[in-house]
CSV table of C-alpha atoms in Angstrom, one decimal:
chain,number,residue,atom,x,y,z
A,1,MET,CA,-17.6,19.4,8.7
A,2,ARG,CA,-14.8,17.1,7.4
A,3,TYR,CA,-12.7,14.8,9.5
A,4,PHE,CA,-9.6,12.8,8.8
A,5,VAL,CA,-9.0,9.5,10.5
A,6,THR,CA,-5.4,8.3,10.5
A,7,PHE,CA,-5.0,4.6,11.3
A,8,SER,CA,-3.0,1.4,10.7
A,9,TYR,CA,-4.0,-2.2,10.2
A,10,ASP,CA,-2.9,-5.8,9.7
A,11,GLY,CA,-4.5,-6.8,6.5
A,12,SER,CA,-4.1,-10.6,7.0
A,13,ARG,CA,-7.7,-11.4,7.6
A,14,TYR,CA,-9.3,-8.8,5.4
A,15,HIS,CA,-10.3,-8.8,1.8
A,16,GLY,CA,-8.5,-5.5,1.3
A,17,TRP,CA,-9.5,-1.9,2.3
A,18,GLN,CA,-12.6,-1.6,0.2
A,19,ILE,CA,-16.0,-3.0,1.1
A,20,GLN,CA,-16.6,-6.3,-0.6
A,21,PRO,CA,-19.9,-8.2,-1.0
A,22,ASN,CA,-18.4,-11.5,0.0
A,23,GLY,CA,-15.8,-10.8,2.6
A,24,ASP,CA,-14.8,-8.6,5.5
A,25,SER,CA,-12.9,-5.3,4.8
A,26,VAL,CA,-11.2,-2.6,6.8
A,27,GLN,CA,-13.5,0.1,5.4
A,28,ALA,CA,-16.6,-1.9,6.6
A,29,ARG,CA,-15.1,-2.2,10.1
A,30,LEU,CA,-14.3,1.5,10.3
A,31,GLN,CA,-17.7,2.6,9.0
A,32,GLN,CA,-19.5,0.3,11.4
A,33,ALA,CA,-17.6,1.6,14.4
A,34,LEU,CA,-18.0,5.3,13.4
A,35,SER,CA,-21.7,4.9,12.7
A,36,LEU,CA,-22.3,3.2,16.1
A,37,LEU,CA,-20.3,5.9,18.1
A,38,LEU,CA,-21.7,8.9,16.2
A,39,ARG,CA,-25.3,7.4,16.0
A,40,SER,CA,-25.5,8.2,12.3
A,41,GLU,CA,-24.7,6.4,9.1
A,42,ILE,CA,-21.1,7.3,8.3
A,43,ILE,CA,-19.4,6.7,4.9
A,44,VAL,CA,-15.6,6.9,4.8
A,45,THR,CA,-13.4,7.6,1.8
A,46,GLY,CA,-9.9,6.1,1.9
A,47,ALA,CA,-6.7,7.5,0.5
A,48,GLY,CA,-6.5,4.5,-1.7
A,49,ARG,CA,-7.1,0.8,-2.0
A,50,THR,CA,-5.0,-2.0,-0.6
A,51,ASP,CA,-5.6,-5.5,-1.9
A,52,ALA,CA,-6.5,-8.5,0.2
A,53,GLY,CA,-3.8,-9.4,2.7
A,54,VAL,CA,-1.9,-6.1,2.3
A,55,HIS,CA,-1.1,-4.1,5.5
A,56,ALA,CA,-0.9,-0.4,6.2
A,57,ARG,CA,1.3,1.3,8.8
A,58,MET,CA,-0.4,4.5,7.8
A,59,MET,CA,-3.8,4.9,6.1
A,60,VAL,CA,-6.1,8.0,6.0
A,61,ALA,CA,-9.8,8.2,5.4
A,62,HIS,CA,-12.2,11.1,5.6
A,63,PHE,CA,-15.9,11.4,6.7
A,64,ASP,CA,-18.3,14.2,7.0
A,65,PHE,CA,-20.4,15.0,10.1
A,66,PRO,CA,-22.5,18.1,10.9
A,67,GLU,CA,-21.3,18.6,14.5
A,68,GLU,CA,-18.0,19.4,16.2
A,69,ILE,CA,-16.2,16.2,17.3
A,70,ASP,CA,-13.6,15.7,20.1
A,71,GLY,CA,-11.1,13.9,18.0
A,72,THR,CA,-9.1,12.6,20.9
A,73,GLN,CA,-12.1,11.1,22.6
A,74,LEU,CA,-13.4,9.6,19.3
A,75,ALA,CA,-10.0,8.0,18.6
A,76,TYR,CA,-10.0,6.5,22.1
A,77,LYS,CA,-13.5,5.1,21.6
A,78,LEU,CA,-12.7,3.7,18.2
A,79,ASN,CA,-9.8,1.8,19.5
A,80,LYS,CA,-12.0,0.3,22.2
A,81,LEU,CA,-14.5,-0.8,19.6
A,82,LEU,CA,-12.4,-1.8,16.6
A,83,PRO,CA,-10.7,-5.2,16.4
A,84,ARG,CA,-7.1,-5.5,17.6
A,85,ASP,CA,-5.8,-5.5,14.0
A,86,ILE,CA,-7.0,-2.0,13.3
A,87,ALA,CA,-5.6,0.9,15.4
A,88,VAL,CA,-6.6,4.6,15.1
A,89,SER,CA,-3.8,7.1,15.9
A,90,ARG,CA,-5.8,10.3,15.5
A,91,VAL,CA,-9.1,11.9,14.3
A,92,GLU,CA,-8.8,15.6,13.3
A,93,ARG,CA,-11.0,18.3,11.7
A,94,VAL,CA,-9.7,19.4,8.3
A,95,ALA,CA,-10.8,21.9,5.6
A,96,ASP,CA,-14.0,20.9,4.0
A,97,ASP,CA,-12.4,20.6,0.6
A,98,LEU,CA,-9.6,18.3,1.7
A,99,HIS,CA,-10.0,14.8,0.2
A,100,ALA,CA,-8.3,11.7,1.6
A,101,ARG,CA,-7.7,10.3,-1.8
A,102,PHE,CA,-7.5,13.3,-4.3
A,103,SER,CA,-5.6,15.7,-2.0
A,104,ALA,CA,-2.8,13.2,-1.3
A,105,THR,CA,0.4,14.2,-3.1
A,106,SER,CA,2.3,11.0,-2.6
A,107,ARG,CA,2.1,7.5,-1.2
A,108,MET,CA,4.9,5.2,-0.1
A,109,TYR,CA,5.0,1.4,0.0
A,110,ARG,CA,7.6,-1.0,1.2
A,111,TYR,CA,7.9,-4.7,0.3
A,112,TYR,CA,9.8,-6.9,2.7
A,113,LEU,CA,12.0,-9.9,1.9
A,114,HIS,CA,14.0,-12.3,4.1
A,115,THR,CA,16.4,-15.0,2.9
A,116,VAL,CA,16.7,-17.1,6.1
A,117,LYS,CA,13.7,-18.8,7.7
A,118,ASN,CA,12.4,-16.7,10.6
A,119,PRO,CA,9.2,-17.5,12.4
A,120,PHE,CA,8.7,-13.9,13.4
A,121,LEU,CA,8.7,-12.7,9.8
A,122,SER,CA,6.5,-15.3,8.2
A,123,TYR,CA,3.4,-13.1,8.2
A,124,THR,CA,5.0,-9.8,7.3
A,125,SER,CA,7.8,-10.6,4.9
A,126,CYS,CA,8.4,-12.8,1.9
A,127,GLU,CA,10.8,-15.7,2.4
A,128,LEU,CA,13.1,-16.4,-0.6
A,129,HIS,CA,16.0,-18.9,-0.7
A,130,TYR,CA,17.7,-18.3,-4.1
A,131,PRO,CA,20.6,-15.9,-4.5
A,132,LEU,CA,19.6,-12.3,-5.5
A,133,ASP,CA,21.8,-9.6,-7.0
A,134,PHE,CA,20.5,-6.6,-5.1
A,135,ASN,CA,22.9,-4.3,-6.8
A,136,LYS,CA,21.5,-5.2,-10.2
A,137,MET,CA,17.9,-4.9,-8.7
A,138,ASN,CA,18.8,-1.4,-7.6
A,139,GLU,CA,20.1,-0.5,-11.0
A,140,ALA,CA,16.7,-1.6,-12.4
A,141,ALA,CA,14.8,0.3,-9.7
A,142,ARG,CA,16.5,3.5,-10.8
A,143,ILE,CA,15.4,2.8,-14.4
A,144,LEU,CA,11.8,3.0,-13.1
A,145,MET,CA,12.2,6.7,-12.4
A,146,GLU,CA,13.0,7.3,-16.1
A,147,TYR,CA,9.4,6.4,-17.1
A,148,ASP,CA,5.9,7.5,-16.3
A,149,ASP,CA,3.7,4.9,-18.0
A,150,PHE,CA,3.5,1.6,-16.0
A,151,GLY,CA,0.8,-0.3,-17.8
A,152,ALA,CA,3.2,-3.3,-17.7
A,153,PHE,CA,2.6,-3.6,-14.0
A,154,CYS,CA,-1.1,-2.9,-13.9
A,155,LYS,CA,-3.5,-5.8,-13.2
A,156,ALA,CA,-5.1,-7.0,-16.3
A,157,HIS,CA,-8.6,-5.6,-17.0
A,158,ALA,CA,-8.2,-3.0,-14.2
A,159,ASP,CA,-10.7,-0.2,-14.5
A,160,VAL,CA,-8.3,2.7,-14.7
A,161,LYS,CA,-8.4,5.8,-16.9
A,162,THR,CA,-4.6,6.2,-17.1
A,163,THR,CA,-1.5,4.1,-16.3
A,164,ILE,CA,0.6,7.2,-15.8
A,165,CYS,CA,2.4,7.5,-12.4
A,166,HIS,CA,5.2,9.7,-11.3
A,167,ILE,CA,7.7,7.6,-9.2
A,168,THR,CA,10.1,9.7,-7.1
A,169,THR,CA,11.7,6.9,-5.0
A,170,ALA,CA,12.6,3.3,-5.9
A,171,GLN,CA,15.3,1.5,-3.9
A,172,TRP,CA,16.2,-1.7,-2.1
A,173,HIS,CA,17.5,-1.3,1.5
A,174,GLN,CA,19.3,-4.0,3.5
A,175,THR,CA,18.4,-4.1,7.2
A,176,SER,CA,20.4,-7.2,8.3
A,177,PRO,CA,22.4,-9.9,6.6
A,178,SER,CA,19.2,-11.7,5.7
A,179,THR,CA,16.5,-8.9,5.5
A,180,TRP,CA,15.7,-6.3,2.8
A,181,TYR,CA,12.9,-4.1,1.8
A,182,PHE,CA,12.0,-2.3,-1.4
A,183,GLU,CA,10.8,1.3,-1.0
A,184,ILE,CA,8.8,3.0,-3.7
A,185,ARG,CA,7.0,6.4,-3.6
A,186,ALA,CA,4.8,7.9,-6.2
A,187,ASN,CA,1.9,10.3,-6.6
A,188,ARG,CA,-0.4,7.3,-7.4
A,189,PHE,CA,-0.2,3.5,-7.9
A,190,LEU,CA,-2.0,1.2,-10.2
A,191,ARG,CA,-3.8,-1.9,-8.9
A,192,ASN,CA,-1.3,-4.6,-8.1
A,193,MET,CA,1.6,-2.4,-9.3
A,194,VAL,CA,4.0,-2.7,-6.5
A,195,ARG,CA,3.9,-6.5,-6.2
A,196,ALA,CA,4.3,-6.8,-10.0
A,197,VAL,CA,7.3,-4.4,-10.0
A,198,VAL,CA,8.9,-6.4,-7.1
A,199,GLY,CA,8.3,-9.7,-8.9
A,200,THR,CA,10.0,-8.3,-12.0
A,201,LEU,CA,12.9,-6.9,-10.0
A,202,VAL,CA,13.3,-10.3,-8.3
A,203,ASP,CA,13.5,-11.9,-11.8
A,204,ILE,CA,16.4,-9.4,-12.6
A,205,GLY,CA,18.1,-10.3,-9.3
A,206,ARG,CA,17.9,-14.0,-10.3
A,207,GLY,CA,19.4,-13.3,-13.7
A,208,ARG,CA,16.2,-14.2,-15.6
A,209,VAL,CA,15.7,-10.7,-16.9
A,210,THR,CA,18.3,-8.2,-18.1
A,211,LEU,CA,18.2,-4.5,-17.7
A,212,ASP,CA,17.6,-4.1,-21.4
A,213,ASP,CA,14.7,-6.6,-21.1
A,214,PHE,CA,13.4,-4.5,-18.2
A,215,ARG,CA,13.2,-1.4,-20.3
A,216,LYS,CA,11.5,-3.3,-23.1
A,217,ILE,CA,8.9,-4.6,-20.5
A,218,ILE,CA,8.2,-1.1,-19.3
A,219,GLU,CA,8.0,0.3,-22.9
A,220,GLY,CA,5.8,-2.6,-24.1
A,221,LYS,CA,3.1,-1.9,-21.5
A,222,LYS,CA,1.9,-5.5,-21.4
A,223,ARG,CA,1.3,-7.1,-18.1
A,224,THR,CA,2.0,-10.5,-19.5
A,225,GLU,CA,5.6,-9.5,-20.2
A,226,ALA,CA,6.4,-8.5,-16.6
A,227,GLY,CA,7.1,-10.8,-13.7
A,228,GLU,CA,4.6,-12.5,-11.4
A,229,SER,CA,3.0,-10.6,-8.6
A,230,MET,CA,4.7,-11.2,-5.2
A,231,PRO,CA,2.6,-12.4,-2.2
A,232,ALA,CA,0.5,-9.7,-0.6
A,233,HIS,CA,1.4,-10.4,3.0
A,234,ALA,CA,4.8,-8.7,2.7
A,235,LEU,CA,3.5,-5.4,1.3
A,236,PHE,CA,2.9,-2.4,3.5
A,237,LEU,CA,1.4,1.1,2.8
A,238,GLU,CA,3.9,3.1,4.9
A,239,ASP,CA,3.2,6.8,4.4
A,240,ILE,CA,0.8,9.2,2.7
A,241,THR,CA,1.6,12.9,2.3
A,242,TYR,CA,-0.7,15.9,1.7
């Protein structure tokens, strides 16, 4: 029997979602808690990977178990056992062929920026103090949706079979005079892709890169030509659809 766990986490003190040999991970914590509660070794498969320091307002993982489980009770017990920075919203039985990663049709990330010092945003948003032309950055964001190969924004030497992604949303949104977020949705994302895209869009907003340059960067497919990766702490996995 297959079960989906839907949960959220603050990634500040984790070395990402995936189990690492030299650091704590969200996957390790969830597996440990499930194995203890179900008295059996449980292996979970996540909807994707988040890098060290990246957060998730919604993450999904699946596991298999031979018996019927009361999802409400298991979610309650998991929240008692898991650390305060990981919260389970539900556990539910799903079809045996549903896969947390491969059955997902889209994922949506948001990257948060603020332009005035704010102690309450320091761990969840990137603080920038130079002027940014968000209109120009939105023009560039729309250009992203004209392409489907994003090798220019993939971490160097990443073990991926293809750099093809289908982006359906890419836009900057202003939430106050000093706060913004970039929202991007696609069927899949490459390692480090969102932070590299945002770094390049920020270069456009600063006037360092033109829109024509941006097209050449995408078409060139070289990570060295794109902007620097933005800090991880301001990136959130916000939504996954099936």
